[in-house]
Short mmCIF file of C-alpha atoms and ligand atoms in Angstrom, two decimals:
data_model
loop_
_atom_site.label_atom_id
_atom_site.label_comp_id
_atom_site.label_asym_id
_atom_site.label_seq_id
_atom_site.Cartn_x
_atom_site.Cartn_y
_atom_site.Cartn_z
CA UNK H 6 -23.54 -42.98 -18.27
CA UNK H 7 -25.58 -39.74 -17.51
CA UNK H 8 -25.75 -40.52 -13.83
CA UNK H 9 -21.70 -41.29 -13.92
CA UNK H 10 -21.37 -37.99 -15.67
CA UNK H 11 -23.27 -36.40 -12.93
CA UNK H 12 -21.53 -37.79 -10.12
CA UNK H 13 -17.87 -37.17 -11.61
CA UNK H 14 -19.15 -33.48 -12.49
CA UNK H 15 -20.16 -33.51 -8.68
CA UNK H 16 -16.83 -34.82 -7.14
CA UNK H 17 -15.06 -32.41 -9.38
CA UNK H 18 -16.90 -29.28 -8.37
CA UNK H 19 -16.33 -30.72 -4.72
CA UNK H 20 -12.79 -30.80 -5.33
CA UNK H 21 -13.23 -27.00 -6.92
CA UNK H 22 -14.56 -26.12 -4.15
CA UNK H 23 -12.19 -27.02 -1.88
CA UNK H 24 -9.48 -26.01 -3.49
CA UNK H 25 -11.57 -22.50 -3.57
CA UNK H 26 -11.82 -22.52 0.16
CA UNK H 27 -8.20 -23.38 0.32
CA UNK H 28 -7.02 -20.46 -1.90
CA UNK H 29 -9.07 -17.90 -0.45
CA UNK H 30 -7.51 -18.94 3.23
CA UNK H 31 -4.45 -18.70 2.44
CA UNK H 32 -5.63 -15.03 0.81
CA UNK H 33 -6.85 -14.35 3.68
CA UNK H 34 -4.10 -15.00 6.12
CA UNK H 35 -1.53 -13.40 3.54
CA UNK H 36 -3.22 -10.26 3.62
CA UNK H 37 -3.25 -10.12 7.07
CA UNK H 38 0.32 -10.92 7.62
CA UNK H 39 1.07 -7.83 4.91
CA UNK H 40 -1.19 -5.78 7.07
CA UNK H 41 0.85 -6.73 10.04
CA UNK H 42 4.17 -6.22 8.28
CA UNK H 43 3.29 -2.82 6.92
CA UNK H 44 3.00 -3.65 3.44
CA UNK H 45 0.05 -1.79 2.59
CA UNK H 46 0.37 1.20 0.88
CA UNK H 47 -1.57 4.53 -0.37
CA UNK H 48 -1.23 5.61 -3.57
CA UNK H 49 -3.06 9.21 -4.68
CA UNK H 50 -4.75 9.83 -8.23
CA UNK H 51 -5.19 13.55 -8.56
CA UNK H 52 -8.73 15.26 -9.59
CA UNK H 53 -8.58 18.46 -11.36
CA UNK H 54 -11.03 21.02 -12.16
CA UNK H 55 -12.14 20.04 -16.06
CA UNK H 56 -12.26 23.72 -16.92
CA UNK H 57 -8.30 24.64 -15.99
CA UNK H 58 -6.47 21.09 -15.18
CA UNK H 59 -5.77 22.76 -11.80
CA UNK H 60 -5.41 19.67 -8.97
CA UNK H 61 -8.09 20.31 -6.40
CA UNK H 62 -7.97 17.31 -4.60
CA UNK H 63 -6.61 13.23 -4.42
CA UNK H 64 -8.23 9.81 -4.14
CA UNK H 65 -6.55 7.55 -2.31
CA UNK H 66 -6.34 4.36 -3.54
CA UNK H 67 -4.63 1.61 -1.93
CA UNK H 68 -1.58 -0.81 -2.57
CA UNK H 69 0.31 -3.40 -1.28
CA UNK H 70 3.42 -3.78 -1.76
CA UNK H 71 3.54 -7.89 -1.29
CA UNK H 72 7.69 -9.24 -0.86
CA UNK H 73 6.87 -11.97 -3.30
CA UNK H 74 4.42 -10.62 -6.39
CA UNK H 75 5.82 -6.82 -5.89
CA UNK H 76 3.04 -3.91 -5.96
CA UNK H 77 0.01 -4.96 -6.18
CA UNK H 78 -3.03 -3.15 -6.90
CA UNK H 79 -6.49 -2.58 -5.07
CA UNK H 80 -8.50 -5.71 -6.52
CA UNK H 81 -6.11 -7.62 -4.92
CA UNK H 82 -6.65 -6.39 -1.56
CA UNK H 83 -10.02 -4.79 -1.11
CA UNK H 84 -12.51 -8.01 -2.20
CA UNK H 85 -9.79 -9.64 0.00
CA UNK H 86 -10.69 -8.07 2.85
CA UNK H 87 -14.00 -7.47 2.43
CA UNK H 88 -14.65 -11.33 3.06
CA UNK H 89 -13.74 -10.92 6.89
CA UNK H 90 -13.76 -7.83 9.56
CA UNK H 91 -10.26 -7.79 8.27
CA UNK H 92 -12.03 -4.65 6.29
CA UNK H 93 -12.96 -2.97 9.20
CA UNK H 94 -9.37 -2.52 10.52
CA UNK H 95 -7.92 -2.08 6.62
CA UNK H 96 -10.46 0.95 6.45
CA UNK H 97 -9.27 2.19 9.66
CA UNK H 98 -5.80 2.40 8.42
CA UNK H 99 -6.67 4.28 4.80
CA UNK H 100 -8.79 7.04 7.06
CA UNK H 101 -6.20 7.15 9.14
CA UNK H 102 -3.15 7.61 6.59
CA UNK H 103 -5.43 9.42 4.14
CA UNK H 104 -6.02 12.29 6.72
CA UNK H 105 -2.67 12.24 7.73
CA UNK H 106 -0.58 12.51 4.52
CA UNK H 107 -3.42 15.39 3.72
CA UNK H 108 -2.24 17.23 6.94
CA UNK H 109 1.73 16.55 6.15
CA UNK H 110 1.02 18.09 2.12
CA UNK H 111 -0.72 21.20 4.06
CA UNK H 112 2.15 21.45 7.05
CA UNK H 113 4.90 21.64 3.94
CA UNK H 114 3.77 24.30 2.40
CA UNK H 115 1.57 23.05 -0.13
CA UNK H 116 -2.10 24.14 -0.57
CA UNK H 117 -4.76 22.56 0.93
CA UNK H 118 -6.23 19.40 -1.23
CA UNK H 119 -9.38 17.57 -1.02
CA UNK H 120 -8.72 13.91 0.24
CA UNK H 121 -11.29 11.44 -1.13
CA UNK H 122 -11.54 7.93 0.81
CA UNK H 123 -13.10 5.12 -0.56
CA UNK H 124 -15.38 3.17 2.13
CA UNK H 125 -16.90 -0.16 1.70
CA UNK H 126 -20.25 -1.12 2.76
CA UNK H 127 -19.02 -3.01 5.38
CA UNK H 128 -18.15 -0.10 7.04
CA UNK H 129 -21.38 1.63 7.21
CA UNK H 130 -21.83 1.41 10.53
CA UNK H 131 -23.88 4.53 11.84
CA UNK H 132 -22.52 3.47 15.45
CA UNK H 133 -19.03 2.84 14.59
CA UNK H 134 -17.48 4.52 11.32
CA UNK H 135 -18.82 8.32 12.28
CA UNK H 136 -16.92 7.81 15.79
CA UNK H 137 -13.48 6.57 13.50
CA UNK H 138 -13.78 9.81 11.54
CA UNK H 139 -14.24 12.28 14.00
CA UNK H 140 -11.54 10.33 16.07
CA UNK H 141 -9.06 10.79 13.40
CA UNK H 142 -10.11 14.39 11.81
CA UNK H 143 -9.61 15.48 15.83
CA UNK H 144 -6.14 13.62 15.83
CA UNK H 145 -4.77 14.41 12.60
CA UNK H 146 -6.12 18.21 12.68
CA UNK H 147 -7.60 18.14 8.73
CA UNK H 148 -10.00 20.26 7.87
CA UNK H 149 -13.43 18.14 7.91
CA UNK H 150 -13.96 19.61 4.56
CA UNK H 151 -11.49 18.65 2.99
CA UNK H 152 -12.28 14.62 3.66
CA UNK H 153 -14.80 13.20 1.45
CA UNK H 154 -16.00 10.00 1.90
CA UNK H 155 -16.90 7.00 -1.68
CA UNK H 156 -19.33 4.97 -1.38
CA UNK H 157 -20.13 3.13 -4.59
CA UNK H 158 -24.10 3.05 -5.76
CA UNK H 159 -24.41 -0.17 -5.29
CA UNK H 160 -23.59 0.26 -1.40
CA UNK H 161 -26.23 2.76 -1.07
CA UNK H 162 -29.47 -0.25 -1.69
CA UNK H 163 -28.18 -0.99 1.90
CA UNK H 164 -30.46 1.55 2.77
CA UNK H 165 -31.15 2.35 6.84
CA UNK H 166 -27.88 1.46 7.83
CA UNK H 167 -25.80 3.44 5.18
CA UNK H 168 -28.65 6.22 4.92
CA UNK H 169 -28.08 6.91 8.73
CA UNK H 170 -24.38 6.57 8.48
CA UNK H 171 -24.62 8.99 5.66
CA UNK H 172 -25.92 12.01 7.46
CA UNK H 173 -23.78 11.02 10.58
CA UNK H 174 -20.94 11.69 8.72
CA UNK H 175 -22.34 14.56 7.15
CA UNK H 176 -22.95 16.22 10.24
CA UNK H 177 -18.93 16.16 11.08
CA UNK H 178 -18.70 18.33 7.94
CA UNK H 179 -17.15 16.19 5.57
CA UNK H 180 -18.36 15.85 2.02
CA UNK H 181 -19.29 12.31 0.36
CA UNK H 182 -19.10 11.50 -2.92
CA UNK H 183 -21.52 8.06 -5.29
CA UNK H 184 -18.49 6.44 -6.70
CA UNK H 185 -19.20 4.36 -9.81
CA UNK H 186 -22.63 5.80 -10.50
CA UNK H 187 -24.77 4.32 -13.43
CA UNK H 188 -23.39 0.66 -12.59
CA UNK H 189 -25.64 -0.16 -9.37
CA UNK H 190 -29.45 0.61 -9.87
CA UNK H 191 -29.92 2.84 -7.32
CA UNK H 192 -33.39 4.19 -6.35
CA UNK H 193 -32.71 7.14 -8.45
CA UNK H 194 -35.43 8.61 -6.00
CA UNK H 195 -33.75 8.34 -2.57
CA UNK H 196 -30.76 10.61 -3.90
CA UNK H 197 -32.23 13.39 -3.65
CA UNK H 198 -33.29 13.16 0.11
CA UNK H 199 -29.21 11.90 0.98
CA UNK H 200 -26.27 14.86 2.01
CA UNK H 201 -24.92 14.10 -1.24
CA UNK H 202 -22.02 16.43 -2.32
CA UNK H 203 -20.74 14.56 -5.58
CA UNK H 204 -21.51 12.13 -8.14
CA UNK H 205 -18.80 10.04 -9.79
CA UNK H 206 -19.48 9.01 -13.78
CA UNK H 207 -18.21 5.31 -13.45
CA UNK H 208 -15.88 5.07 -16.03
CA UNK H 209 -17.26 2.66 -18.01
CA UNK H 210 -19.52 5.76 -19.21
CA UNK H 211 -16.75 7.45 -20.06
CA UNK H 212 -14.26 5.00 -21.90
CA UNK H 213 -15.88 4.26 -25.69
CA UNK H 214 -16.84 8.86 -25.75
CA UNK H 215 -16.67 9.85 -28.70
CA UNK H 216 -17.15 6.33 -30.53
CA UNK H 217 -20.61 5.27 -28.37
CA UNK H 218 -23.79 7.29 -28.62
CA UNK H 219 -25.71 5.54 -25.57
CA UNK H 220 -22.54 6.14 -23.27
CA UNK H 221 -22.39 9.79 -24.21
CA UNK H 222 -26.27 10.39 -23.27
CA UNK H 223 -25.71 8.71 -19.91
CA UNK H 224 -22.70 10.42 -19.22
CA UNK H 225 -24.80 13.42 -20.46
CA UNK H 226 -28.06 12.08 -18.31
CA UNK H 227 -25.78 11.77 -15.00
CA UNK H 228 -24.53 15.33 -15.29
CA UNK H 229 -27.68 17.07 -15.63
CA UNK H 230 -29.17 14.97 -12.89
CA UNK H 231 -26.31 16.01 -10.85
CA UNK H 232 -26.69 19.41 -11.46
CA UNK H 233 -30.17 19.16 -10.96
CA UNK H 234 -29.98 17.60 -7.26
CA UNK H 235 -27.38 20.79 -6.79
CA UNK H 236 -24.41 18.78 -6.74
CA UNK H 237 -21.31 18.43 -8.87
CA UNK H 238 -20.04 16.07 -11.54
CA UNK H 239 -16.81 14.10 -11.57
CA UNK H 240 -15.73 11.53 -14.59
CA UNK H 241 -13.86 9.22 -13.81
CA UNK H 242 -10.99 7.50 -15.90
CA UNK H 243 -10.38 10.40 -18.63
CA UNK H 244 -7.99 9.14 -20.90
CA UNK H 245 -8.13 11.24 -23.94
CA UNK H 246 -8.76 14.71 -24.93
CA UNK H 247 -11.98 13.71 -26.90
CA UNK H 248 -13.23 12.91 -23.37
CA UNK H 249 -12.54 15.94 -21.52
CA UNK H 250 -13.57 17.98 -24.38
CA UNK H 251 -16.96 15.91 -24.53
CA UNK H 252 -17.62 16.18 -20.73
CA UNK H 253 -16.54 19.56 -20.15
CA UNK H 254 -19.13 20.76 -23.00
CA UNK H 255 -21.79 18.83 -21.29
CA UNK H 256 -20.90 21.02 -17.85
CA UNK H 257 -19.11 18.30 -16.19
CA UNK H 258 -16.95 20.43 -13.43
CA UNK H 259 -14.11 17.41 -12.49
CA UNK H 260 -12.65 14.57 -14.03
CA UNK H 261 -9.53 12.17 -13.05
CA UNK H 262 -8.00 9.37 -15.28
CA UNK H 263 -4.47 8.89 -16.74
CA UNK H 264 -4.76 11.81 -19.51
CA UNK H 265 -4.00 13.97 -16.40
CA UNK H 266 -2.49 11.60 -13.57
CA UNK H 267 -1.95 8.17 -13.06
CA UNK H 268 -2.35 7.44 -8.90
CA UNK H 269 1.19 8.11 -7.59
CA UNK H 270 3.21 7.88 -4.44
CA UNK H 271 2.72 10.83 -2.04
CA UNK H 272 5.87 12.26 -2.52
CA UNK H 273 4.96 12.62 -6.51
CA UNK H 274 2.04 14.16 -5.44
CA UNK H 275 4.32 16.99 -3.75
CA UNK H 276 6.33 17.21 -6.79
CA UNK H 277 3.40 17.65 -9.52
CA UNK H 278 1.28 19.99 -6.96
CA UNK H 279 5.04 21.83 -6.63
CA UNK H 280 4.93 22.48 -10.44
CA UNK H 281 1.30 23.61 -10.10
CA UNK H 282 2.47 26.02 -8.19
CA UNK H 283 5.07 27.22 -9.94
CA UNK H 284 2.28 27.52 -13.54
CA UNK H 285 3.25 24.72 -15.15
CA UNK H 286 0.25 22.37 -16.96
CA UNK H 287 -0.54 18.87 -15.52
CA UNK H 288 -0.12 17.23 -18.67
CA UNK H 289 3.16 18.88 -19.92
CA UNK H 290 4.50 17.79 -15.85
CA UNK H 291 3.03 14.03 -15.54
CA UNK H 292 5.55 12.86 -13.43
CA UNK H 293 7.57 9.64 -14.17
CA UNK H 294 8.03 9.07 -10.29
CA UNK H 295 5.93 6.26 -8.77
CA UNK H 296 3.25 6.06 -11.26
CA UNK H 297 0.77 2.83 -10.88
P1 LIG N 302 -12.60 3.36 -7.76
O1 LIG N 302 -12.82 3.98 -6.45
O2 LIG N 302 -13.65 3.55 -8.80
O3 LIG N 302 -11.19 3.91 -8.24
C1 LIG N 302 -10.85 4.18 -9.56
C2 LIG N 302 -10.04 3.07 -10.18
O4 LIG N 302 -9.80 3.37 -11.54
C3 LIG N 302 -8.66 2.90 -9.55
O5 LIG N 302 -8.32 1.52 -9.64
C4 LIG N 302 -7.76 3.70 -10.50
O6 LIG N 302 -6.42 3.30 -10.47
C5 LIG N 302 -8.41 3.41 -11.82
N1 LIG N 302 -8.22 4.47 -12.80
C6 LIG N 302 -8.10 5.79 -12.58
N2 LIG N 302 -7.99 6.47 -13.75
C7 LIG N 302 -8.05 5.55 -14.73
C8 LIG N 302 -7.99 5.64 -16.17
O7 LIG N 302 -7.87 6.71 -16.77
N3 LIG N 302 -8.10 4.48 -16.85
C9 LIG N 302 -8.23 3.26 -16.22
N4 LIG N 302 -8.29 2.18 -16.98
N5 LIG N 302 -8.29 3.15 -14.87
C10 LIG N 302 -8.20 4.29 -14.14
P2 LIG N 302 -7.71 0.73 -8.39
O8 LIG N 302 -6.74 1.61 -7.67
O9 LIG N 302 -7.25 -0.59 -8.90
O10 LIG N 302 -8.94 0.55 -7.43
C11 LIG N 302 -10.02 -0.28 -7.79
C12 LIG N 302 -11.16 -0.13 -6.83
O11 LIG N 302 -10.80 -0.65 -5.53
C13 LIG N 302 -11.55 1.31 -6.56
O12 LIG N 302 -12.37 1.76 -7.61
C14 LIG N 302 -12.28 1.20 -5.23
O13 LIG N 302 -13.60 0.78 -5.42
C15 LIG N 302 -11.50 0.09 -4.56
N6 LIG N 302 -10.55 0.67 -3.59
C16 LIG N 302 -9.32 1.20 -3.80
N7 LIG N 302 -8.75 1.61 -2.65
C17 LIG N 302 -9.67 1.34 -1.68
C18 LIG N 302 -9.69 1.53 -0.25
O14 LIG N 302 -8.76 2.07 0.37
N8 LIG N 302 -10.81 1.09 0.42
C19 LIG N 302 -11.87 0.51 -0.23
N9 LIG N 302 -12.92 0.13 0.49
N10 LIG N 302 -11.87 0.33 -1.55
C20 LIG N 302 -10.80 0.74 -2.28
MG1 LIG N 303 -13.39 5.67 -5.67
MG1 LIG N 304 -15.01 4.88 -9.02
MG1 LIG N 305 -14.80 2.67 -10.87
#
């Protein structure tokens, strides 16, 4: 009976798997045929600066907007992607529309914003994604400072490759930013030899302040280390006022998350940074256009 049990359990996971493989084909080939058709999308989450809600820069986050399921969001297109070189041309296309749309803010009239781009680790080529960049800060005309490139944490244990495509990029005079830092064991001792601008409190630091002690003294840990290593703190996902109060005490300088913005179509981007200008406060403005 055991060894029936076995072999069943074995055809079954056979047949798992190959309805698996099946699924993520036909993933696969849908996401390239969006690609193809233009469905992809950027969407922008605004950063402020903790200490006046004013927007200094945008992440760009992307979207596709699929004819069947409607918009959908990032974790259904990055992890995607990242199974084939599809990535490769995907991240392409975000650099490429990132610096643009940053340019077209700037050329109507609006005041200069920090872009932030996430990259995968896939694209840490020290040969390859340096040349994109430079390619597409020449062709776009953006300000190299006002790019920065995410890489997650956990990207960075790639070491040679993504240390050398690190200060390549560096050298172009952008800035580059740890996304999701705390989550992915870094050697907390190579930081401090990287070109390092920012460091992004994941946000699962950030989500139970004020209710969990250990969260706040990470969050807390992360910003002094930050400042320590001379560069500046940004939390991510800020939802409440307890949260901003918390990490603005601690010295945190930045912060995004849906208390301020939710990530939003470029053209509600205009309309909030518009308001900005004219004095009103983020959260008495958030917009009700194109929110995700
Ligand atoms: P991330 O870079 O850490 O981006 C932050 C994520 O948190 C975004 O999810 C954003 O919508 C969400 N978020 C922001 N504020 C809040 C908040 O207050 N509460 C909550 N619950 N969530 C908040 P999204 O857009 O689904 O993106 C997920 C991840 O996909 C990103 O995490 C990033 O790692 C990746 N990603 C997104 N766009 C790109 C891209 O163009 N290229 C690459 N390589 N990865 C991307
Ligand atoms: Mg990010
Ligand atoms: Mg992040
Ligand atoms: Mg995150």
């Amino acid at each position: 009976a055991a060894k029936d049990a076995g072999r069943s359990g074995f055809a079954f996971y056979r047949k798992e798997m190959t309805e698996q493989a099946a699924l993520s084909m036909e993933r696969d080939r849908d996401l390239r045929r969006g690609f193809e058709k233009d469905e992809l999308r950027l969407h922008y989450q605004p950063q402020v600066e903790l200490a006046t809600g004013a927007i200094i820069g945008v992440e760009a986050l992307i979207r596709w907007q699929h004819p069947i399921h409607g918009l959908c969001g990032a974790n259904d297109v990055v992890p995607v992607a990242e199974k084939s070189r599809l990535i490769m041309e995907l991240g392409d296309w975000v650099l490429r529309e990132a610096c643009w749309q940053a340019r077209a803010w700037q050329e109507a009239g609006l005041p200069p914003l920090r872009m932030a781009v996430n990259v995968s680790a896939r694209q840490m080529q020290p040969d390859r994604l340096p040349n994109v960049v430079r390619q597409i800060l020449d062709s776009t005309g953006l300000d190299p400072a006002l790019l920065e490139i995410e890489i997650t944490e956990s990207t960075l244990q790639d070491s040679e490759r993504c240390v050398a495509t690190l200060h390549a990029l560096k050298a172009l005079g952008v800035s580059l930013a740890i996304d999701d830092f705390g989550t992915g064991y870094s050697c907390l001792g190579s930081l401090k030899s990287l070109p390092i601008d920012r460091i992004k409190i994941d946000r699962s630091f950030v989500q139970d302040i004020p209710h969990d002690r250990n969260d706040e003294a990470i969050a807390e840990a992360i910003i002094a280390m930050a400042h320590k290593l001379n560069m500046v703190a940004i939390a991510e996902g800020i939802e409440t006022e307890e949260q901003r109060a918390f990490l603005r005490a601690r010295g945190c300088e930045e912060g995004q998350g849906y208390l301020y913005a939710r990530p939003m179509t470029a053209d509600a981007v205009a309309a909030l940074l518009r308001d900005q200008q004219r004095g009103t406060d983020l959260r008495d403005a958030v917009s009700a256009g194109g929110a995700t």
